[in-house]
GROMACS .gro file of N, CA and C in nm:
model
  489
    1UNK      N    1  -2.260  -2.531  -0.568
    1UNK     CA    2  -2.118  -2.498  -0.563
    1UNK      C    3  -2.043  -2.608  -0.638
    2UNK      N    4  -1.980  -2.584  -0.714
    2UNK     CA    5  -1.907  -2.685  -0.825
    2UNK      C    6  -1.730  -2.597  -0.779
    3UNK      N    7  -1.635  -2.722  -0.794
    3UNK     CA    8  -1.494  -2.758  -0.790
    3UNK      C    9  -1.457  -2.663  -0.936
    4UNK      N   10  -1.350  -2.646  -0.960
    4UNK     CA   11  -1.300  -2.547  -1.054
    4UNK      C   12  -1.280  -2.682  -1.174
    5UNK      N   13  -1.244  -2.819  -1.114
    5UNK     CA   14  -1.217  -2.916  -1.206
    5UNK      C   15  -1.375  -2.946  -1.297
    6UNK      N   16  -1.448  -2.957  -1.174
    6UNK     CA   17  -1.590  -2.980  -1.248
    6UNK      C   18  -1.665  -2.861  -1.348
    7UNK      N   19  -1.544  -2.792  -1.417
    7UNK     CA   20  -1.587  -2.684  -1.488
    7UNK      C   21  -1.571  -2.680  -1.627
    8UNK      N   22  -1.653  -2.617  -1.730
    8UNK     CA   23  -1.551  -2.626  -1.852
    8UNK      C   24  -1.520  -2.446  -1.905
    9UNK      N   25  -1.487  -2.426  -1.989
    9UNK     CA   26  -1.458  -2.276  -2.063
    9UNK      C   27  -1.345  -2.238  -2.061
   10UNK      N   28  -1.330  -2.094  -2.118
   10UNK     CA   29  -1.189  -2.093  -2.062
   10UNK      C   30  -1.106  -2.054  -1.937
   11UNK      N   31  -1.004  -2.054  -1.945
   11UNK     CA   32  -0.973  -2.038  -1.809
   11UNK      C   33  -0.989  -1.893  -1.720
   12UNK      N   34  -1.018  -1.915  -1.590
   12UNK     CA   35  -1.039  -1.762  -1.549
   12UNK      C   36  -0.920  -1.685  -1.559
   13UNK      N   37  -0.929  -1.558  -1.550
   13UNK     CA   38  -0.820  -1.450  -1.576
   13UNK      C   39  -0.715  -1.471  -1.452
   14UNK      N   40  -0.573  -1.479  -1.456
   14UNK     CA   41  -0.486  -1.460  -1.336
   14UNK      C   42  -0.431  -1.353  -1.350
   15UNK      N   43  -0.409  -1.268  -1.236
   15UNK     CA   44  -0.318  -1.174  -1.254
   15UNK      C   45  -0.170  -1.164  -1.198
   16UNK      N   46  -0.120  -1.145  -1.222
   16UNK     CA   47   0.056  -1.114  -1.172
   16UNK      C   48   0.043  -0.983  -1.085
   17UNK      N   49   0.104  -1.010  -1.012
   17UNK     CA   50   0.173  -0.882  -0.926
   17UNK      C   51   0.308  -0.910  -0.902
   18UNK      N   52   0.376  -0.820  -0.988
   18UNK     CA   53   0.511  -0.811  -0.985
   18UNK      C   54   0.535  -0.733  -0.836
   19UNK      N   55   0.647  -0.749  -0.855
   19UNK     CA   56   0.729  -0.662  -0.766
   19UNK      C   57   0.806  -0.574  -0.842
   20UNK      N   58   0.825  -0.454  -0.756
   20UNK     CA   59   0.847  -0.318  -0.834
   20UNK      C   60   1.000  -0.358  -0.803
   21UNK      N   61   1.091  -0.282  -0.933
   21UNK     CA   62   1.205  -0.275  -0.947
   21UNK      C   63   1.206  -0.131  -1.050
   22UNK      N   64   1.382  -0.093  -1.011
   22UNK     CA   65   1.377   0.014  -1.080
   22UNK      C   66   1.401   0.114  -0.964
   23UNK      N   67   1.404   0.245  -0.999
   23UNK     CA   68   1.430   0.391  -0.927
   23UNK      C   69   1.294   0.364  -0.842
   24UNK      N   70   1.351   0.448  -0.703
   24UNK     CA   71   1.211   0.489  -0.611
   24UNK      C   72   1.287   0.615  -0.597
   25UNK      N   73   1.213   0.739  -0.543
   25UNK     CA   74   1.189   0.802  -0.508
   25UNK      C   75   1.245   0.844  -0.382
   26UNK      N   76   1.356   0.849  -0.345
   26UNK     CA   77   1.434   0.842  -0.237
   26UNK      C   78   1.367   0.948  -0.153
   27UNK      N   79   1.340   1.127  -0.171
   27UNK     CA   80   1.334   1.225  -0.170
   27UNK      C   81   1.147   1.174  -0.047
   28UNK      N   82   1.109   1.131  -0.126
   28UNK     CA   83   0.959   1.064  -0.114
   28UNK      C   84   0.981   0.966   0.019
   29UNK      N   85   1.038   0.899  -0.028
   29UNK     CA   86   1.061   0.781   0.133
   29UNK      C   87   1.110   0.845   0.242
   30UNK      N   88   1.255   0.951   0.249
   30UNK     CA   89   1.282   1.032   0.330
   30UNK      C   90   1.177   1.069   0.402
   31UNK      N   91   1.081   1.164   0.326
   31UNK     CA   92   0.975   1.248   0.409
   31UNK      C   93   0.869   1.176   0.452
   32UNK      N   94   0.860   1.047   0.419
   32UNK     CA   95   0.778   0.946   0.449
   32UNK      C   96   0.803   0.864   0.607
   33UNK      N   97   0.952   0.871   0.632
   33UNK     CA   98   0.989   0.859   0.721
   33UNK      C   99   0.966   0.939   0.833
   34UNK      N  100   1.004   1.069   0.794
   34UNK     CA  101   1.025   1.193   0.913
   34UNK      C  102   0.843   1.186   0.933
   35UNK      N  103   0.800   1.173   0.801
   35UNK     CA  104   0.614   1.198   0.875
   35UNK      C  105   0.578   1.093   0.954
   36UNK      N  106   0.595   0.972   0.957
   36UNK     CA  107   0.535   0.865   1.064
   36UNK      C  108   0.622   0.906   1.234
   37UNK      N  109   0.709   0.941   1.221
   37UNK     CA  110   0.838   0.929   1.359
   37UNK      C  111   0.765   1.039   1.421
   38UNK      N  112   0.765   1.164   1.334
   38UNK     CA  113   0.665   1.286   1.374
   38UNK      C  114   0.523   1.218   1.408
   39UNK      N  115   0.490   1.152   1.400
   39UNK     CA  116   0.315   1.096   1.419
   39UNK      C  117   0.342   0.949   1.550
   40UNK      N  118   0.513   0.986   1.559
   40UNK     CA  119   0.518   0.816   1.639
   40UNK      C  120   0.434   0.710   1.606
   41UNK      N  121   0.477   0.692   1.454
   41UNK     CA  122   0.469   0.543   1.419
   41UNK      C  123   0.569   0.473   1.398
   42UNK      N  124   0.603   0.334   1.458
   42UNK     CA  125   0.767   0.307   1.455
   42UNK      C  126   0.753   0.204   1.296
   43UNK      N  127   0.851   0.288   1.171
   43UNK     CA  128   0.870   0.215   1.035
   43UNK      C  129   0.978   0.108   1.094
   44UNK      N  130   0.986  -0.016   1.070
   44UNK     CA  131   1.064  -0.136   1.119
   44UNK      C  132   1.091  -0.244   0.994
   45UNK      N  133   1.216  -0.214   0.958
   45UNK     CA  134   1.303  -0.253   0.849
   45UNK      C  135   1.368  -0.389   0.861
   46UNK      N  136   1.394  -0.434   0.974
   46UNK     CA  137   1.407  -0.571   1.028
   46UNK      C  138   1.379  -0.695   0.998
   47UNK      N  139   1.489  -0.775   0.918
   47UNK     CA  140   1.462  -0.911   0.863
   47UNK      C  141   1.378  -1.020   0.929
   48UNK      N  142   1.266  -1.080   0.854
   48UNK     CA  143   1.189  -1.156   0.911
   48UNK      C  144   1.128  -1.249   0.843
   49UNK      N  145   1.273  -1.355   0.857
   49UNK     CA  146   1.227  -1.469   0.776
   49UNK      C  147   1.153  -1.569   0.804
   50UNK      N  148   1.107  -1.589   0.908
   50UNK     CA  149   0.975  -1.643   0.940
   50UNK      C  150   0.891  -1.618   0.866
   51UNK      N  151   0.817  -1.527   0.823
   51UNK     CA  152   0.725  -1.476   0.763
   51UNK      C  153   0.751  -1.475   0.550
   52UNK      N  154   0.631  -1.543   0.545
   52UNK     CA  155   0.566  -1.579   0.413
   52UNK      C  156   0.678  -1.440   0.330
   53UNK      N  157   0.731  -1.525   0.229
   53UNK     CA  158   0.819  -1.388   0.157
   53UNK      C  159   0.718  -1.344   0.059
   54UNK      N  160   0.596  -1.353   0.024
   54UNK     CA  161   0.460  -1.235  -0.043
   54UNK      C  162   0.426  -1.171   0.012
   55UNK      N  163   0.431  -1.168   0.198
   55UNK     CA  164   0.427  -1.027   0.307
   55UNK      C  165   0.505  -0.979   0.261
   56UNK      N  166   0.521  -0.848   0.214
   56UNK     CA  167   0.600  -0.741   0.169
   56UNK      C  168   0.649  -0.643   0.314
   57UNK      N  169   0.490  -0.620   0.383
   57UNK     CA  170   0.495  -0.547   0.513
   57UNK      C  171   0.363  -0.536   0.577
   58UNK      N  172   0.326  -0.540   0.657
   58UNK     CA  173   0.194  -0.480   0.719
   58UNK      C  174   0.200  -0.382   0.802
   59UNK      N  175   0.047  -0.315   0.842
   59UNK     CA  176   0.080  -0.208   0.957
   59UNK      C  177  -0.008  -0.302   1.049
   60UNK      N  178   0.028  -0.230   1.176
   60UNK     CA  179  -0.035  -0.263   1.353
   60UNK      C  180  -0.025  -0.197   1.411
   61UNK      N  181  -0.136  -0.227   1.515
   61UNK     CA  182  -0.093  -0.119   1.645
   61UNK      C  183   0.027  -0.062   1.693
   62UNK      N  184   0.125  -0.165   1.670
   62UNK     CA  185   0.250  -0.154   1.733
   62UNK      C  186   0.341  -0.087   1.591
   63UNK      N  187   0.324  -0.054   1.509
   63UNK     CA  188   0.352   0.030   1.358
   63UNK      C  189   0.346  -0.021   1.270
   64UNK      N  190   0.478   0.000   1.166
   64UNK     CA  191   0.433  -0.082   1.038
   64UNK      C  192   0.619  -0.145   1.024
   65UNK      N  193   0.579  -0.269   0.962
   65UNK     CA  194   0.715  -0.338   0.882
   65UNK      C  195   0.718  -0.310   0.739
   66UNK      N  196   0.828  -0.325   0.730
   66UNK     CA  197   0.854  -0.373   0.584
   66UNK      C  198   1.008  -0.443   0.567
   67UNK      N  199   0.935  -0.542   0.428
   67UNK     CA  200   1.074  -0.601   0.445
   67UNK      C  201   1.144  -0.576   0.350
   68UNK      N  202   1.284  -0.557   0.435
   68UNK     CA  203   1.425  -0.494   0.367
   68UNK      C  204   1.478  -0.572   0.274
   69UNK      N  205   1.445  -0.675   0.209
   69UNK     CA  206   1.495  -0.790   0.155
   69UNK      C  207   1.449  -0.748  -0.027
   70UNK      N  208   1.363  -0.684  -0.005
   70UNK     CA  209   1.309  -0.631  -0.118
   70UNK      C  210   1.356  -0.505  -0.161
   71UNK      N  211   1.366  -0.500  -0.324
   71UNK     CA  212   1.417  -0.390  -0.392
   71UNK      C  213   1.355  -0.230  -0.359
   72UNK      N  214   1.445  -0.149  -0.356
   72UNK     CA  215   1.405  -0.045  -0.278
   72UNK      C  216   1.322   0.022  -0.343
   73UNK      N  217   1.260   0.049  -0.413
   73UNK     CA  218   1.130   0.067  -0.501
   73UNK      C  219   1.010   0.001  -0.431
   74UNK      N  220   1.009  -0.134  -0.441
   74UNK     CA  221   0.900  -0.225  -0.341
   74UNK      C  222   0.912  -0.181  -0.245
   75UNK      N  223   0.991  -0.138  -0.185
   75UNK     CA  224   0.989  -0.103  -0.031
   75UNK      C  225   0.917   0.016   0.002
   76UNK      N  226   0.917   0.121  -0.094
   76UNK     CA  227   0.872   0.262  -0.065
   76UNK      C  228   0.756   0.239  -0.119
   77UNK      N  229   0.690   0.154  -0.214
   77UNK     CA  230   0.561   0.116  -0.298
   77UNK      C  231   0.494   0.067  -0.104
   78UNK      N  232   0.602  -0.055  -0.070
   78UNK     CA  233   0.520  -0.065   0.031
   78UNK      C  234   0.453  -0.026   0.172
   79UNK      N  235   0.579   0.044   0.168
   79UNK     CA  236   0.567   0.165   0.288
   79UNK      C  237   0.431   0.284   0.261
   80UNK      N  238   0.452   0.321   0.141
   80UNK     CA  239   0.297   0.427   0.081
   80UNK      C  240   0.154   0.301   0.152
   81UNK      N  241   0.132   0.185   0.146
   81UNK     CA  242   0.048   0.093   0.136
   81UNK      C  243   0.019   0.117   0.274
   82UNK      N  244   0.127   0.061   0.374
   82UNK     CA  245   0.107   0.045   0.466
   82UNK      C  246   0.091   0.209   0.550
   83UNK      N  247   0.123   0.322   0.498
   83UNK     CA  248   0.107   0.378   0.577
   83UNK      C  249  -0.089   0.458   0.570
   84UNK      N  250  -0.122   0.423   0.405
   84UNK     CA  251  -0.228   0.428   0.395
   84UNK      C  252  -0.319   0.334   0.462
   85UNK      N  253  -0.271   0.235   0.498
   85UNK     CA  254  -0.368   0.141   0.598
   85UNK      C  255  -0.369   0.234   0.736
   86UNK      N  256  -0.281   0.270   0.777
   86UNK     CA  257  -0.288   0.386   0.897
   86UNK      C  258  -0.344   0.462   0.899
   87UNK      N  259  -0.407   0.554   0.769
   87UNK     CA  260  -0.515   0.665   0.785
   87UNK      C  261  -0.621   0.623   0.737
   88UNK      N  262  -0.656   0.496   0.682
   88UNK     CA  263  -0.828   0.458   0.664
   88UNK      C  264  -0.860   0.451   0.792
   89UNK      N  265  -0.997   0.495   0.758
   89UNK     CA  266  -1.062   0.502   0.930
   89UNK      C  267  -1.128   0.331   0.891
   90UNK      N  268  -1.106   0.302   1.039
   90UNK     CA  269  -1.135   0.162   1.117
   90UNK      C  270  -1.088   0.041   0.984
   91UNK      N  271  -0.973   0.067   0.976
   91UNK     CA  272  -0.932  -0.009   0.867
   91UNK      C  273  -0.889  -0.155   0.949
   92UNK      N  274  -0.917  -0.185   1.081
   92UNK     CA  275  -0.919  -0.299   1.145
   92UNK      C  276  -1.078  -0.387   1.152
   93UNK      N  277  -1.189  -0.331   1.098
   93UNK     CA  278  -1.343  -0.370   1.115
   93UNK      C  279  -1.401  -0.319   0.998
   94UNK      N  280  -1.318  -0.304   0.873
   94UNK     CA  281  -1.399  -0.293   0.767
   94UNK      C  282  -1.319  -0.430   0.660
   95UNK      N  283  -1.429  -0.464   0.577
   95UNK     CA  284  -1.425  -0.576   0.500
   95UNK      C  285  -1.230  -0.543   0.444
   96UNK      N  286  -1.142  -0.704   0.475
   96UNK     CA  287  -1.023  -0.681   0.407
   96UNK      C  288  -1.004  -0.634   0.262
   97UNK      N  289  -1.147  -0.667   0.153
   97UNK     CA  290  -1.109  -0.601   0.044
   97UNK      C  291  -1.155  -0.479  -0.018
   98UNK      N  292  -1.199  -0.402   0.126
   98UNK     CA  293  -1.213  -0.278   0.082
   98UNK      C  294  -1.069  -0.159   0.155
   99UNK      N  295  -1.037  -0.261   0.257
   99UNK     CA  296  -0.907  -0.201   0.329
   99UNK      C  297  -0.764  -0.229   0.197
  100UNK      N  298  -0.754  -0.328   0.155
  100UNK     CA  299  -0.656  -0.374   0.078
  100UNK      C  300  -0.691  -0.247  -0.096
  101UNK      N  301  -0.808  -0.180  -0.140
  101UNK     CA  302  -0.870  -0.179  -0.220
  101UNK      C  303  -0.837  -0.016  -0.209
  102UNK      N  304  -0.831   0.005  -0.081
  102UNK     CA  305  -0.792   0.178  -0.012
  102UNK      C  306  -0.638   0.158  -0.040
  103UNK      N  307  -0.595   0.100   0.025
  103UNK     CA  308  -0.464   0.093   0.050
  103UNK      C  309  -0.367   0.114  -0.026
  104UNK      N  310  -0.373   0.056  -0.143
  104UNK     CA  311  -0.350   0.006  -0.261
  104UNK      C  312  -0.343   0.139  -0.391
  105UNK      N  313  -0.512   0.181  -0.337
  105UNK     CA  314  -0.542   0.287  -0.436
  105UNK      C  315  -0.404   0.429  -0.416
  106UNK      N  316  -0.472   0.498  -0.282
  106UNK     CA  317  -0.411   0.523  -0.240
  106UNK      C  318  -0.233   0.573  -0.249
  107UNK      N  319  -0.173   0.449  -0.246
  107UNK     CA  320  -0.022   0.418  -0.240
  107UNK      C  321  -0.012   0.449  -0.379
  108UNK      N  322  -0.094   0.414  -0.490
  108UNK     CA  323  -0.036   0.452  -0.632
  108UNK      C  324  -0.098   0.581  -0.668
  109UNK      N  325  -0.167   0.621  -0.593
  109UNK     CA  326  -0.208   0.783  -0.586
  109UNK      C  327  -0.112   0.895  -0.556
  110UNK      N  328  -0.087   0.868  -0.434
  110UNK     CA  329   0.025   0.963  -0.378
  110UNK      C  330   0.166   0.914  -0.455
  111UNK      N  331   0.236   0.800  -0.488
  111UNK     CA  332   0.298   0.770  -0.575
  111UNK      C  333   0.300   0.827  -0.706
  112UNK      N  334   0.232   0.842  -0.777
  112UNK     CA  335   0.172   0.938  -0.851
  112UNK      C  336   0.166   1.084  -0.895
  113UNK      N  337   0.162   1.121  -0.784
  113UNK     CA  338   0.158   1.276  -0.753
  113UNK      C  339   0.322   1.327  -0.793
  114UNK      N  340   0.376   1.238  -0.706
  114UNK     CA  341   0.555   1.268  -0.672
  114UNK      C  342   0.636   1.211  -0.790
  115UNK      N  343   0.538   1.161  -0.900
  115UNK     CA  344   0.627   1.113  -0.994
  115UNK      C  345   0.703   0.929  -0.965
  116UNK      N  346   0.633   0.876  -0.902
  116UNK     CA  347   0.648   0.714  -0.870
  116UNK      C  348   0.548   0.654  -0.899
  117UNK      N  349   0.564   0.551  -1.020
  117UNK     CA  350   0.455   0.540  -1.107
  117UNK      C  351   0.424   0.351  -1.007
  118UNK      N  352   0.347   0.276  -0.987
  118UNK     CA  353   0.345   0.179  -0.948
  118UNK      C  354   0.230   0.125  -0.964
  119UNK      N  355   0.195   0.166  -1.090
  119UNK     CA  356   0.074   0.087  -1.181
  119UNK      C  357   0.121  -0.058  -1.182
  120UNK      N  358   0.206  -0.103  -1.213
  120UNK     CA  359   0.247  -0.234  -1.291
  120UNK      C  360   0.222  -0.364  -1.176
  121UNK      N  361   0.244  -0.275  -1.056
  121UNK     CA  362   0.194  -0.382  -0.949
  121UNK      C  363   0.039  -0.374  -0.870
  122UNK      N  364   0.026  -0.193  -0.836
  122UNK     CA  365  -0.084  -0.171  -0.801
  122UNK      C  366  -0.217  -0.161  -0.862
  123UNK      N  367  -0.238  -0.213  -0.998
  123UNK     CA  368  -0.357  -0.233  -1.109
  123UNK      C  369  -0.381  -0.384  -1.045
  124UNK      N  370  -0.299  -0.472  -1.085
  124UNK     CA  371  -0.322  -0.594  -1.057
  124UNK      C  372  -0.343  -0.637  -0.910
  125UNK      N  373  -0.273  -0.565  -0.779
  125UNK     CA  374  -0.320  -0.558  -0.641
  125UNK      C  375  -0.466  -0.511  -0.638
  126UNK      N  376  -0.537  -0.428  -0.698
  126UNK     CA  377  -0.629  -0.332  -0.655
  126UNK      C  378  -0.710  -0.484  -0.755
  127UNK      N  379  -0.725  -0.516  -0.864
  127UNK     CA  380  -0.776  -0.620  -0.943
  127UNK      C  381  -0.853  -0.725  -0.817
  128UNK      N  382  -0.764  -0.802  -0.757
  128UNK     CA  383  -0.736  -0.946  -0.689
  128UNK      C  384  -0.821  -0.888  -0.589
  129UNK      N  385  -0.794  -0.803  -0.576
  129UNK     CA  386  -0.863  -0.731  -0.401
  129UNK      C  387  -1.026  -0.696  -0.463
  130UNK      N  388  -1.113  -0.627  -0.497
  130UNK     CA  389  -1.179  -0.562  -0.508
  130UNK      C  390  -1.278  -0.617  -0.622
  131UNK      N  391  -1.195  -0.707  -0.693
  131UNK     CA  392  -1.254  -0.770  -0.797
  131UNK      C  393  -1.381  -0.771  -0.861
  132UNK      N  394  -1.465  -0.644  -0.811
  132UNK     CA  395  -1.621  -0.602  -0.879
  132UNK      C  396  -1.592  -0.430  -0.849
  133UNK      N  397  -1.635  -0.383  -0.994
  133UNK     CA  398  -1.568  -0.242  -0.968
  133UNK      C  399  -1.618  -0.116  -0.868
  134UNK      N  400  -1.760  -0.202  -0.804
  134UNK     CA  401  -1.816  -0.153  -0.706
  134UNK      C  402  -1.750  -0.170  -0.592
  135UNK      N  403  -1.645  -0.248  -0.527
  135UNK     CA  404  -1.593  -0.216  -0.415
  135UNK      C  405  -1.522  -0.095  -0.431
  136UNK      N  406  -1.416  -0.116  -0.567
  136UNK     CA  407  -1.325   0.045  -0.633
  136UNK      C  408  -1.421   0.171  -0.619
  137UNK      N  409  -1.589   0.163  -0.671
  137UNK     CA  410  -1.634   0.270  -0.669
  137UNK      C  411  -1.692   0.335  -0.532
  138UNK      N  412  -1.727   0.220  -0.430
  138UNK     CA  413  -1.737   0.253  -0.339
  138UNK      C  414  -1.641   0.268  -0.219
  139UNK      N  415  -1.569   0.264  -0.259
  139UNK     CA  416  -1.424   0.369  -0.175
  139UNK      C  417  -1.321   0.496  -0.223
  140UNK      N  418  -1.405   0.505  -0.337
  140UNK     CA  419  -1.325   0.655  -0.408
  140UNK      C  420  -1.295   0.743  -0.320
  141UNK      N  421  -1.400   0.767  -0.197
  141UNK     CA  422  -1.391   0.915  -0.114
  141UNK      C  423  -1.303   0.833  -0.034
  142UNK      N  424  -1.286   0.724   0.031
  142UNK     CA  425  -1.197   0.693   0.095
  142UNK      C  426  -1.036   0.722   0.092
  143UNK      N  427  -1.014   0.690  -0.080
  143UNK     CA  428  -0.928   0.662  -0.112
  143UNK      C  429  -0.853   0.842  -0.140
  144UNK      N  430  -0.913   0.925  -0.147
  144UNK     CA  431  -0.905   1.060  -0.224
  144UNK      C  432  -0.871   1.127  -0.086
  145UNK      N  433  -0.947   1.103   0.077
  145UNK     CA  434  -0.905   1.166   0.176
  145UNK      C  435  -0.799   1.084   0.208
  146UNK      N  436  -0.757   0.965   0.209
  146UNK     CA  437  -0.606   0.913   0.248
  146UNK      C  438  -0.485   0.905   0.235
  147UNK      N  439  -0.572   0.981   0.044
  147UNK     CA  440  -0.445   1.057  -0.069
  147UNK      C  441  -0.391   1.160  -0.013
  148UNK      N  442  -0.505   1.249  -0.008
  148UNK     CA  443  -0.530   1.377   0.008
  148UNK      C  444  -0.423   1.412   0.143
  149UNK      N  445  -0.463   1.327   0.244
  149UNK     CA  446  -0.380   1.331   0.381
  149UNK      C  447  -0.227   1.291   0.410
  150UNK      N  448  -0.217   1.238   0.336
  150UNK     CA  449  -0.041   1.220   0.246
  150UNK      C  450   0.024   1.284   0.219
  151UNK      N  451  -0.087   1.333   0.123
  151UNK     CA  452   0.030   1.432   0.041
  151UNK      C  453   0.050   1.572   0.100
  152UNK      N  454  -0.119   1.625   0.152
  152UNK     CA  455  -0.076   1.741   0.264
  152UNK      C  456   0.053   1.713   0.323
  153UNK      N  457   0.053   1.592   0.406
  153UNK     CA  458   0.148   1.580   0.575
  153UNK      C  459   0.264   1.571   0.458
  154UNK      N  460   0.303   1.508   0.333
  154UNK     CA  461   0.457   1.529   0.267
  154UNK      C  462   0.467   1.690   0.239
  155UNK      N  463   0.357   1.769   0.175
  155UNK     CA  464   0.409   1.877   0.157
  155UNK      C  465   0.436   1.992   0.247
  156UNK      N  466   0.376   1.960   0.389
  156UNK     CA  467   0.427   2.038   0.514
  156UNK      C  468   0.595   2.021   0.539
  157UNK      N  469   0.616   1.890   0.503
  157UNK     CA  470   0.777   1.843   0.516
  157UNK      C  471   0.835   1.932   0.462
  158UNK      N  472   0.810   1.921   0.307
  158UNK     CA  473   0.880   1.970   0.222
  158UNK      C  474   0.924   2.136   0.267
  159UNK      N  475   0.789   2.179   0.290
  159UNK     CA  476   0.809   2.327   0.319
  159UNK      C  477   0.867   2.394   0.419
  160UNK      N  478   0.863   2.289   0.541
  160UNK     CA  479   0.948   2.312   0.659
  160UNK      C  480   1.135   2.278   0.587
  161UNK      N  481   1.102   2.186   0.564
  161UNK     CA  482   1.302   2.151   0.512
  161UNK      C  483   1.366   2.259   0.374
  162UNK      N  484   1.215   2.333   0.367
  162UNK     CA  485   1.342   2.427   0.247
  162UNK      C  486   1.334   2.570   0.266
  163UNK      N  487   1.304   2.548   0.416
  163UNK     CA  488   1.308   2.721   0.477
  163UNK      C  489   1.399   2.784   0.495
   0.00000   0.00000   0.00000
């Protein structure tokens, strides 16, 4: 095991993860809302400056945060994240960078679908996390039923609110 100083070449790759700015998807967060409240998960918007400002939000037993402090784009980028941590199965006892790797995928999946593009942050999240493309390949089915379960439970919304 050698120190990064005791090294020579060039330097390893860093990646950026911006934070999303720009239009979100208002229409999208709405029904994102009504689907967790319907599932009694409590979304909690609540300033919390204690906490590291690169927590964006997490989910828990007790629901999911996010913080309001952030541009409302990040917020719905992060809300998709966290609510995909809610439908990986045992996403509390499986390796963090295959949960972060779902999560991630996921959120720019269903993002995606609805026309909310969040490549610019979620390439470089899914990068840092997963960092051998075998964790990415070995959660595809993960990632495709958590999509998949999203976007069903948004398009039941949809179809109930334009009856």
């Amino acid at each position: 095991v050698f120190a990064l100083d005791q090294t020579e070449g060039e330097p390893l790759p860093e990646f950026e993860v911006p934070v999303l700015t720009g239009e979100a998807n208002e229409e999208l967060f709405a029904d994102l809302l009504v689907h967790m409240k319907q599932r009694d998960v409590s979304v909690d918007f609540d300033s919390r400056p204690h906490l590291d400002p690169a927590v964006k939000g997490f989910y828990s037993h007790d629901g999911i945060w996010v913080r309001p402090e952030e541009p409302r784009a990040q917020q719905l980028k992060t809300l998709l994240h966290e609510i995909s941590h809610y439908y990986s199965e045992g996403v509390f006892h499986i390796p963090r960078q295959d949960a972060e790797t779902i999560a991630e995928s996921a959120a720019f999946v269903v993002g995606a679908h609805y026309g909310f593009d969040t490549g610019v942050r979620s390439f470089p999240y899914v990068a840092l996390w997963a960092k051998d493309k075998k964790v990415l390949e070995n959660n595809l089915g993960a990632i495709r039923k958590v999509s998949t379960t999203i976007i069903g439970a948004i398009e039941e919304i949809t179809k109930r609110t334009s009856v």
